[in-house]
Short mmCIF file of C-alpha atoms and ligand atoms in Angstrom, two decimals:
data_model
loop_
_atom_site.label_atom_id
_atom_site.label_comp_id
_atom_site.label_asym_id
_atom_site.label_seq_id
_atom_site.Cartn_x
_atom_site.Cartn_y
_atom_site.Cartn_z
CA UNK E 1 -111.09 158.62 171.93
CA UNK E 2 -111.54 162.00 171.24
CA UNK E 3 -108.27 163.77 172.73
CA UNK E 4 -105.79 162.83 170.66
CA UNK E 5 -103.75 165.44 169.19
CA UNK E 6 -103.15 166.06 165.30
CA UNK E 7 -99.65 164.59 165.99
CA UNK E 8 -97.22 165.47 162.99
CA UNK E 9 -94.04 164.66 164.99
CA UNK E 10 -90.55 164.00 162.98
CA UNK E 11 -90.01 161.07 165.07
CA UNK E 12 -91.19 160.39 167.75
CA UNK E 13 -93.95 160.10 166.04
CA UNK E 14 -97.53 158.75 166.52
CA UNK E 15 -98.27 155.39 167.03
CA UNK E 16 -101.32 153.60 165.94
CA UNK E 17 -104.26 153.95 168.72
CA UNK E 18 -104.78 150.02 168.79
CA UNK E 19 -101.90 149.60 169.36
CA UNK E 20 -101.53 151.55 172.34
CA UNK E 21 -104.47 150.33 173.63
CA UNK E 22 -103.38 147.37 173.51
CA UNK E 23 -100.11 148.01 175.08
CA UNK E 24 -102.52 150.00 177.91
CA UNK E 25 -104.30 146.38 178.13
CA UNK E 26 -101.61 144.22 178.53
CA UNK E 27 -99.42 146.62 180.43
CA UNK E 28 -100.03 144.97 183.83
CA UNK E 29 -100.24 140.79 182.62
CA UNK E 30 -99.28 140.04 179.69
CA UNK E 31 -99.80 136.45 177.77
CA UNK E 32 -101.26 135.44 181.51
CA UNK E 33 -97.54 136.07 183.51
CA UNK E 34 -99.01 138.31 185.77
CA UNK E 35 -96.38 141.21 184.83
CA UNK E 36 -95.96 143.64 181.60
CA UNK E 37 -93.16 142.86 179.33
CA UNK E 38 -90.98 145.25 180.77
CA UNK E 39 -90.83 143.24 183.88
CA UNK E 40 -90.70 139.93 182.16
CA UNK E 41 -86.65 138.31 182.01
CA UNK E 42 -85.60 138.32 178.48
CA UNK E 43 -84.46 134.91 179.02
CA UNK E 44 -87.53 133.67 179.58
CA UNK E 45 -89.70 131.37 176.86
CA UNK E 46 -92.38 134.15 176.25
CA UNK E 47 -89.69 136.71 175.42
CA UNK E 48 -88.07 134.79 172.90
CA UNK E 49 -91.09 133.75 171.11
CA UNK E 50 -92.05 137.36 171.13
CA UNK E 51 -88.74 137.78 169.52
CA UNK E 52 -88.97 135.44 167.19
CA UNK E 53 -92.58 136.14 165.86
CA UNK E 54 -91.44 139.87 165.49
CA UNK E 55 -88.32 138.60 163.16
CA UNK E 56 -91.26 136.54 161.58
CA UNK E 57 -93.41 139.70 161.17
CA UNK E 58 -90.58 141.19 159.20
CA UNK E 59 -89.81 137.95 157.20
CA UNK E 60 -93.77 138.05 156.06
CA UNK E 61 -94.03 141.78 155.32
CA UNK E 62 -90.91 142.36 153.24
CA UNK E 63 -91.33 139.14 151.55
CA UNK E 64 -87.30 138.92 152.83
CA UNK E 65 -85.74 136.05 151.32
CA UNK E 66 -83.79 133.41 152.93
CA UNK E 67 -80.10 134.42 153.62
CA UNK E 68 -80.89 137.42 155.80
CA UNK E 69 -80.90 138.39 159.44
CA UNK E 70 -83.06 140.51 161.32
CA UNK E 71 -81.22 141.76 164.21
CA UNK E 72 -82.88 144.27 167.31
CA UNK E 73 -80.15 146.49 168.33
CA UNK E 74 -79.58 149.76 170.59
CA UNK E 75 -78.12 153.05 169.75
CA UNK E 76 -80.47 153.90 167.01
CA UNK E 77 -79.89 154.78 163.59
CA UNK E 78 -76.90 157.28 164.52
CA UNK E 79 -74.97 153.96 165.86
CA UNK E 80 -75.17 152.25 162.66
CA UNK E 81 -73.80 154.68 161.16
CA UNK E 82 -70.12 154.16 162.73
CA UNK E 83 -71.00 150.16 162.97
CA UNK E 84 -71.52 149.82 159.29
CA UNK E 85 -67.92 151.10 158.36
CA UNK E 86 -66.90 149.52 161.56
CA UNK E 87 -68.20 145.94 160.39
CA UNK E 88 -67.35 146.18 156.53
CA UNK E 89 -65.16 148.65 155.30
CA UNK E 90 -61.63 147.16 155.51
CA UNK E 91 -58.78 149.03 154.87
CA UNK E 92 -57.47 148.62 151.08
CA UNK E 93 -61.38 149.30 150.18
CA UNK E 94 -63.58 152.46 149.61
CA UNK E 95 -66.92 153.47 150.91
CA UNK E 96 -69.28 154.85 148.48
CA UNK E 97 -71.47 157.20 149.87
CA UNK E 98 -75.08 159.41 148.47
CA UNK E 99 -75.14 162.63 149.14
CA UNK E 100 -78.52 162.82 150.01
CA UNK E 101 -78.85 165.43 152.41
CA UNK E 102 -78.87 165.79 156.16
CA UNK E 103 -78.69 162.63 157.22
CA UNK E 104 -76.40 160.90 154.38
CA UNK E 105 -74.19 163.64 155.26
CA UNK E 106 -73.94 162.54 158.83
CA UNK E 107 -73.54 158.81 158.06
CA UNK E 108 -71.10 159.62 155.78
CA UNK E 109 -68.93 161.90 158.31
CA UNK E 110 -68.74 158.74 160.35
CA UNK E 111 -67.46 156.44 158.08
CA UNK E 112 -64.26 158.80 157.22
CA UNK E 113 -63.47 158.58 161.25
CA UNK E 114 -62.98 154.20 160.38
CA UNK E 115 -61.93 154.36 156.84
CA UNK E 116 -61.65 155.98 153.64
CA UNK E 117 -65.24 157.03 152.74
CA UNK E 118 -66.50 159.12 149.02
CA UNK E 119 -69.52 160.72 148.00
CA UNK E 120 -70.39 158.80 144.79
CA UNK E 121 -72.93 161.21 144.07
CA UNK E 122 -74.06 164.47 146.05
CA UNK E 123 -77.52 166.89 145.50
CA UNK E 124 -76.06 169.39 147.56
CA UNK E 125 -75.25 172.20 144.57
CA UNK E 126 -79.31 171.42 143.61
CA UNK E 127 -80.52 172.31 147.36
CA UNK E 128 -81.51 168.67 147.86
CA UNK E 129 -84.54 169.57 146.03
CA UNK E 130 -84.02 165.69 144.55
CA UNK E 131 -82.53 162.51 145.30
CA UNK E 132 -78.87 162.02 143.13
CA UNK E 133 -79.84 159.85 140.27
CA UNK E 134 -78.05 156.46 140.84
CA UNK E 135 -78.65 155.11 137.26
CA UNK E 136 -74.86 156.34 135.54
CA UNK E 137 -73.35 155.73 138.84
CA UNK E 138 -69.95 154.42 138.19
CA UNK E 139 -68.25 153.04 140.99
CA UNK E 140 -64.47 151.43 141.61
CA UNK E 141 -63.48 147.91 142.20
CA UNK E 142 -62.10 148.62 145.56
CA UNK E 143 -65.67 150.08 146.74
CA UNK E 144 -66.86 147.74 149.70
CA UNK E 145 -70.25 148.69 150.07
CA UNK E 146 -72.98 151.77 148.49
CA UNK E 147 -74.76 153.65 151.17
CA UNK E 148 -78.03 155.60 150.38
CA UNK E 149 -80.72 157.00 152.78
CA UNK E 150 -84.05 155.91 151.32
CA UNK E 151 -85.61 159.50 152.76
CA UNK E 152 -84.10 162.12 153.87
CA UNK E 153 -86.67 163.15 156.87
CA UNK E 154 -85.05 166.50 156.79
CA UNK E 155 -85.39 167.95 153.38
CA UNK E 156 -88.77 165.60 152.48
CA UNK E 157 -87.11 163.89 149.70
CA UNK E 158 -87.80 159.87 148.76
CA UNK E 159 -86.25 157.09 145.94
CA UNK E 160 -89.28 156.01 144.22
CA UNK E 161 -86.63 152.71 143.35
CA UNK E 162 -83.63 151.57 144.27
CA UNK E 163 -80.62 150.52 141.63
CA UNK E 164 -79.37 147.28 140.79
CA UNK E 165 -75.46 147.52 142.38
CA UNK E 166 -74.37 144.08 141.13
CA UNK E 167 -71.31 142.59 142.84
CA UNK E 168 -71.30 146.23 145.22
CA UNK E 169 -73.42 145.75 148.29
CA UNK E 170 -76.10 148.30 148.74
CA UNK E 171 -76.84 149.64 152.33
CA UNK E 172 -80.06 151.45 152.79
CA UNK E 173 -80.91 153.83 155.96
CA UNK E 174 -84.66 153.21 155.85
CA UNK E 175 -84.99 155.07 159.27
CA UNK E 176 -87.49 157.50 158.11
CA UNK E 177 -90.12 155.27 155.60
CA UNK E 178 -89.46 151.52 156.47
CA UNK E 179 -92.43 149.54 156.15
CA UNK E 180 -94.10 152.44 154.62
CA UNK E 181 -93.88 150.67 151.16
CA UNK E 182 -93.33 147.01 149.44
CA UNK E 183 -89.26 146.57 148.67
CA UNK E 184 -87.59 144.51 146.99
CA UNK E 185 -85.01 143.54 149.91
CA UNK E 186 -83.15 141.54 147.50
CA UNK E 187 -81.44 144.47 146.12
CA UNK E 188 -79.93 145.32 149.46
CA UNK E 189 -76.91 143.74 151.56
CA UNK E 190 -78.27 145.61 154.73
CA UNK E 191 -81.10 147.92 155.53
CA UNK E 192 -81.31 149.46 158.75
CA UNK E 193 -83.71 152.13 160.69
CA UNK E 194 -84.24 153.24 164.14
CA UNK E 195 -88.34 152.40 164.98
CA UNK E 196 -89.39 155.41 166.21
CA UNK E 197 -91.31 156.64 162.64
CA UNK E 198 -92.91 153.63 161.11
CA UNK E 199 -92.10 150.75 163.92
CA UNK E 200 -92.41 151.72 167.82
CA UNK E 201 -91.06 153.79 170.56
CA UNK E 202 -87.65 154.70 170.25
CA UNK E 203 -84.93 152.41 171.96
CA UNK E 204 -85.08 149.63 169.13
CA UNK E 205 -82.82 149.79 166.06
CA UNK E 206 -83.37 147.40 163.12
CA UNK E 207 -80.39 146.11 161.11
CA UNK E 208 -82.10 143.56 158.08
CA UNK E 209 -78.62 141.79 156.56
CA UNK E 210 -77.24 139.37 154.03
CA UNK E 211 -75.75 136.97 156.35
CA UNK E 212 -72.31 136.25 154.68
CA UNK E 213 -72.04 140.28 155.65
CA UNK E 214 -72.36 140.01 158.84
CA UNK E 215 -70.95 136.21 160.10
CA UNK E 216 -67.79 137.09 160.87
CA UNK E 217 -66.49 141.25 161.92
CA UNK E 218 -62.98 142.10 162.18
CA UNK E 219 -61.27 140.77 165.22
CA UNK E 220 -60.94 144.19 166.72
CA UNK E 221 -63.73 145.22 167.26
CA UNK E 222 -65.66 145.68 170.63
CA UNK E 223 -68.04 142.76 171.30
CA UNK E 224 -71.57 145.05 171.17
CA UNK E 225 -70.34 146.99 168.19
CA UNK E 226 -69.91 143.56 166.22
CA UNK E 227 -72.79 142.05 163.56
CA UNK E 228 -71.94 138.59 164.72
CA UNK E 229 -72.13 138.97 168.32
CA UNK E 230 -75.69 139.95 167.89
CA UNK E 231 -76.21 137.45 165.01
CA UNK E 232 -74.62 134.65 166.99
CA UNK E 233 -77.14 135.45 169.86
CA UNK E 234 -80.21 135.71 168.19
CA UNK E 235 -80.19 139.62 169.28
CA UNK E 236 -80.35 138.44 173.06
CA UNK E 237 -76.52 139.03 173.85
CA UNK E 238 -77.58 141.32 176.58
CA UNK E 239 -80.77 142.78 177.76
CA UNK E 240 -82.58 144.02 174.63
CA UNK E 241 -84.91 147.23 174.87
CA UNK E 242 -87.70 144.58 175.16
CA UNK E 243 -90.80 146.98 175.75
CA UNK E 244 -89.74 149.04 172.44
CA UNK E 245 -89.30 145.58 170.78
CA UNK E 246 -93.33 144.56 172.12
CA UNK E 247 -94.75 147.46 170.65
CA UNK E 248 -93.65 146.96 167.21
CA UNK E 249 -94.51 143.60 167.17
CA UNK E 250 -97.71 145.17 167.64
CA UNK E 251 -97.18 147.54 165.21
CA UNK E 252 -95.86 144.86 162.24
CA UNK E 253 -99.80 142.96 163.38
CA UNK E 254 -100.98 146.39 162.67
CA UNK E 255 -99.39 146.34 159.61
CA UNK E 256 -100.29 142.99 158.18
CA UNK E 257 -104.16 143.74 159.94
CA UNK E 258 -103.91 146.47 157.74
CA UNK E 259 -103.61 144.15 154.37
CA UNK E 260 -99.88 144.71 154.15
CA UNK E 261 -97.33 147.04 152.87
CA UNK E 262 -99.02 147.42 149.81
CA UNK E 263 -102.36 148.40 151.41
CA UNK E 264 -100.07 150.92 154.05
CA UNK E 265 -98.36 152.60 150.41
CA UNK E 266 -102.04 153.23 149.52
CA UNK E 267 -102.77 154.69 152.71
CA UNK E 268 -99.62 156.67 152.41
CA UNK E 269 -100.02 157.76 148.87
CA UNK E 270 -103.79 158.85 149.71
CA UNK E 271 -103.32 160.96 152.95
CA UNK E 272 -100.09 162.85 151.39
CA UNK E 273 -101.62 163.73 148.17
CA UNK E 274 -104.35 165.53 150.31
CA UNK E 275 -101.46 167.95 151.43
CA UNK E 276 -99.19 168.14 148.32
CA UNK E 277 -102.63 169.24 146.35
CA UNK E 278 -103.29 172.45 148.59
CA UNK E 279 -99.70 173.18 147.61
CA UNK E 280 -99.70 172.96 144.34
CA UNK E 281 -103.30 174.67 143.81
CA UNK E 282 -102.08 177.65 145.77
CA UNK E 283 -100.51 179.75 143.86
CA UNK E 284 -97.31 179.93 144.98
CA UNK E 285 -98.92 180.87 148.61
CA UNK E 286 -97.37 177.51 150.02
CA UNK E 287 -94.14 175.90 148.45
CA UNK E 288 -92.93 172.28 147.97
CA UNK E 289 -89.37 171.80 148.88
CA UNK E 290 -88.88 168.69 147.09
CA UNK E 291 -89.31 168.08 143.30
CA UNK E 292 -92.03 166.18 141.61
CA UNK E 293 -91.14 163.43 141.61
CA UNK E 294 -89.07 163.22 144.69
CA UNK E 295 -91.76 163.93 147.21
CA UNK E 296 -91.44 162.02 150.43
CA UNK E 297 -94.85 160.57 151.47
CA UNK E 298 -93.34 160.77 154.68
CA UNK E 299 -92.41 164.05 155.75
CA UNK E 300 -93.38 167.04 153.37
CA UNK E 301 -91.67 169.81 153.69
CA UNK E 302 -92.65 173.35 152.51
CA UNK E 303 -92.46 177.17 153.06
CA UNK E 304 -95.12 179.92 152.76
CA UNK E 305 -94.15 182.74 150.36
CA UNK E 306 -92.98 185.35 153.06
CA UNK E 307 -91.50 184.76 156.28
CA UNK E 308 -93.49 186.83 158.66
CA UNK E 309 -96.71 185.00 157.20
CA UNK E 310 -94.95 181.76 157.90
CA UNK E 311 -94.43 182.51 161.17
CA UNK E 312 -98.24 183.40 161.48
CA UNK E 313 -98.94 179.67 160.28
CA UNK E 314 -96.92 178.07 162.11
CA UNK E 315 -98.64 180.27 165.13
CA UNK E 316 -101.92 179.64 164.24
CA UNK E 317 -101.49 175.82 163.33
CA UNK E 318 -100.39 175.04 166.92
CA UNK E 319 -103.05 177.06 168.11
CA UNK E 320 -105.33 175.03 166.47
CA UNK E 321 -103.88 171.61 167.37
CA UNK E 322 -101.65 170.32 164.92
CA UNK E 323 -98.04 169.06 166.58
CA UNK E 324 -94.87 169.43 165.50
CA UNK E 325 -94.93 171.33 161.94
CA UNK E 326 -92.01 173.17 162.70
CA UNK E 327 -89.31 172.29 160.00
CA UNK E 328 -85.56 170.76 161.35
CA UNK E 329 -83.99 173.52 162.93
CA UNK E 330 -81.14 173.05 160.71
CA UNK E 331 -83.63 174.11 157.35
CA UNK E 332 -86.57 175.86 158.75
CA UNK E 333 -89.55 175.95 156.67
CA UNK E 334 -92.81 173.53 157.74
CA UNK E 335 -92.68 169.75 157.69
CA UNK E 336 -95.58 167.59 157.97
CA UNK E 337 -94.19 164.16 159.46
CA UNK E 338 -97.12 161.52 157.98
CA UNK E 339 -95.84 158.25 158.81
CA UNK E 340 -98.24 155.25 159.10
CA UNK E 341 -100.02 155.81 162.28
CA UNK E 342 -100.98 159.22 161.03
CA UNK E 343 -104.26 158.62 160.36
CA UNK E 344 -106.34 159.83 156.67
CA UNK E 345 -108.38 162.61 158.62
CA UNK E 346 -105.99 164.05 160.61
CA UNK E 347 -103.68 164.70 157.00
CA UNK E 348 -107.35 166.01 155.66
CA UNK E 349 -107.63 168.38 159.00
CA UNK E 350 -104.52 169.79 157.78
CA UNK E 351 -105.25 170.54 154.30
CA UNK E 352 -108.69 172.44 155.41
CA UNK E 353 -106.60 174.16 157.37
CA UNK E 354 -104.26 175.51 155.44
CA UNK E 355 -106.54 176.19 152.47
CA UNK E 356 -108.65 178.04 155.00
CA UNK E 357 -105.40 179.85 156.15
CA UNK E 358 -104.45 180.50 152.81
CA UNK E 359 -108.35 181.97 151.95
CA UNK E 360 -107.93 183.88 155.52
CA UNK E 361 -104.74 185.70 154.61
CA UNK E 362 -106.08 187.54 151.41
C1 PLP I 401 -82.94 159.12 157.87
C2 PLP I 401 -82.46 159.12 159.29
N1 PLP I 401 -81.31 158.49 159.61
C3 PLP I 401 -80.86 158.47 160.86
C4 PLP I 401 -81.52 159.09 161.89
C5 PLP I 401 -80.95 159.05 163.28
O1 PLP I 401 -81.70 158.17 164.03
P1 PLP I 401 -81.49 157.96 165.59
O2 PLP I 401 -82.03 159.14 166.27
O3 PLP I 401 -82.28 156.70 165.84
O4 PLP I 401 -80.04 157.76 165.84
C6 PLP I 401 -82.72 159.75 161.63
C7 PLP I 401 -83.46 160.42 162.71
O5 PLP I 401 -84.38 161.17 162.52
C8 PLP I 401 -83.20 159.77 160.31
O6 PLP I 401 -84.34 160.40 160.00
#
């Protein structure tokens, strides 16, 4: 196929082309039911095996020990950030929060509307240039729970590693880079992340949790906003978003087709570097946002040394095909989004063209 665009979408973002050609396959009869999935009852035997196999996908790719849940919600990643406090931050307890950047900052406005919420740790004063080191972190006995955003999409930052917090359970917003890596899910009580990056269409939010965490929620709370509603119904309470939910069990097949996440942080490592190198070799002409160290392999984030010639990039970069390099409105600057599906040539497209940019503007 020759007219696909060099999509660098934040999210949205693009999907693998077998996979949607397989979607574009099935769309009319799928399994031999004579309808698409979207038309299929979610009661029915072929939707709960597809379901289940995509809870198995996850199971097999994360290596995710027994003791955890995979749950399929709605709402996206912005909804877990009120149902995590909601679920497990009682009163008497604190919630320890990263400062991260854009989105830790919004996850951890929401907990202070349920509880009483802290930034442990903040990079705000350093530009969130880095992520806060979590090694010192001290934390108090009342804290019920550490949240940290894995990457911060906005500012193009990423943990290489995550800590060991003991007794304190570690939540992770992976909504930007899961299942771009291996993890140890071990370390975490509950990782979550909306799939419209790494996993699918949008619609489909994944919550990965300890099960004691999430057996029993407070009495209070309202029946689709509670873990064990969703955990006591296999996800299948109500109607689940079961089209987004198809395409990334597609996507996870991808995945494992692909050799695994280890094989996908090769892929990942190998495409980025292909961008971060023009930057660094140029001078000063294009500049990294995030530290060495701290680079996101998912979305990298830079500037051009004077506005007006950034503006001219940007310009000329759509002109010449490539989607969505427009940094968050909220920072400005140039992001290149290169999740997954991005594919190695399309990140090498990018770097001819903005070392032949860069040679052009002399
Ligand atoms: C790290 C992170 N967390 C949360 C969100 C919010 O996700 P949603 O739009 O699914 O609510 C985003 C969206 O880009 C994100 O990048």
């Amino acid at each position: 196929m020759t007219n696909r665009a060099y999509n660098f979408n934040p999210g949205p973002s693009a999907l693998p082309l077998e996979v949607l050609q397989q979607a574009a396959e099935e769309m009319t009869d799928f399994e031999g039911t004579g309808m698409s999935v979207m038309e299929l009852s979610h009661r029915s035997e072929n939707y709960e095996r597809l379901n289940d196999n995509t809870q198995q996908l996850f199971r097999k790719l994360y290596g995710i020990p027994v003791g955890y849940k995979i749950l399929f919600l709605q709402g996206g990643a912005s909804t877990q950030f009120a149902m995590v406090p909601m679920n497990l931050l009682p009163s008497g307890k604190t919630a320890a929060y990263v400062d991260s950047g854009s989105w830790a900052v919004k996850a951890y406005k929401e907990a202070k509307l349920f509880g009483e919420a802290f930034a442990a740790v903040s990079g705000k004063e350093g530009g969130y240039q880095e992520m806060p080191d979590l090694s010192k972190l001290e934390l108090p006995e009342n804290t019920a729970y550490l949240h940290l955003t894995s990457n911060e999409t906005i500012e193009g930052i990423q943990y290489q590693d995550f800590p060991d917090t003991g007794s304190i359970p570690l939540i992770g917003d992976m909504s930007s880079d899961i299942m771009s890596r291996p993890v140890d899910v071990s370390r975490f009580a509950l990782i979550y992340g909306g799939a419209q990056k790494n996993l699918g269409p949008s619609g489909v939010t994944v919550v990965i949790a300890k099960e004691e965490l999430v057996a029993e929620s407070p009495k209070e709370l309202a029946t689709m906003l509670r873990y064990d509603t969703h955990v006591k119904n296999n996800s299948l309470y109500n109607t689940p978003p079961s089209f987004s939910v198809y395409v990334m069990n597609l996507v996870l097949k991808w995945i494992d087709a692909k050799g695994g996440l280890a094989a996908i942080e090769r892929m990942n490592r190998e495409k980025t570097d292909l961008i971060y190198k023009v930057i660094d070799e140029s001078d000063g002409f294009y500049r990294g946002h995030a530290l060495p160290g701290h680079r996101s392999r998912m979305n990298i984030t830079f500037r051009l040394h004077e506005e007006n010639v950034e503006k001219t990039f940007l310009k000329a970069a759509e002109e010449a095909g490539f989607i969505g390099l427009k940094g968050h409105r909220s920072v400005g600057g140039c992001r290149a989004s290169t999740y997954n599906a991005v594919p190695y040539d399309n990140c090498a497209a990018l770097a001819q063209f903005m070392s032949d940019f860069r040679r052009a503007s002399r």
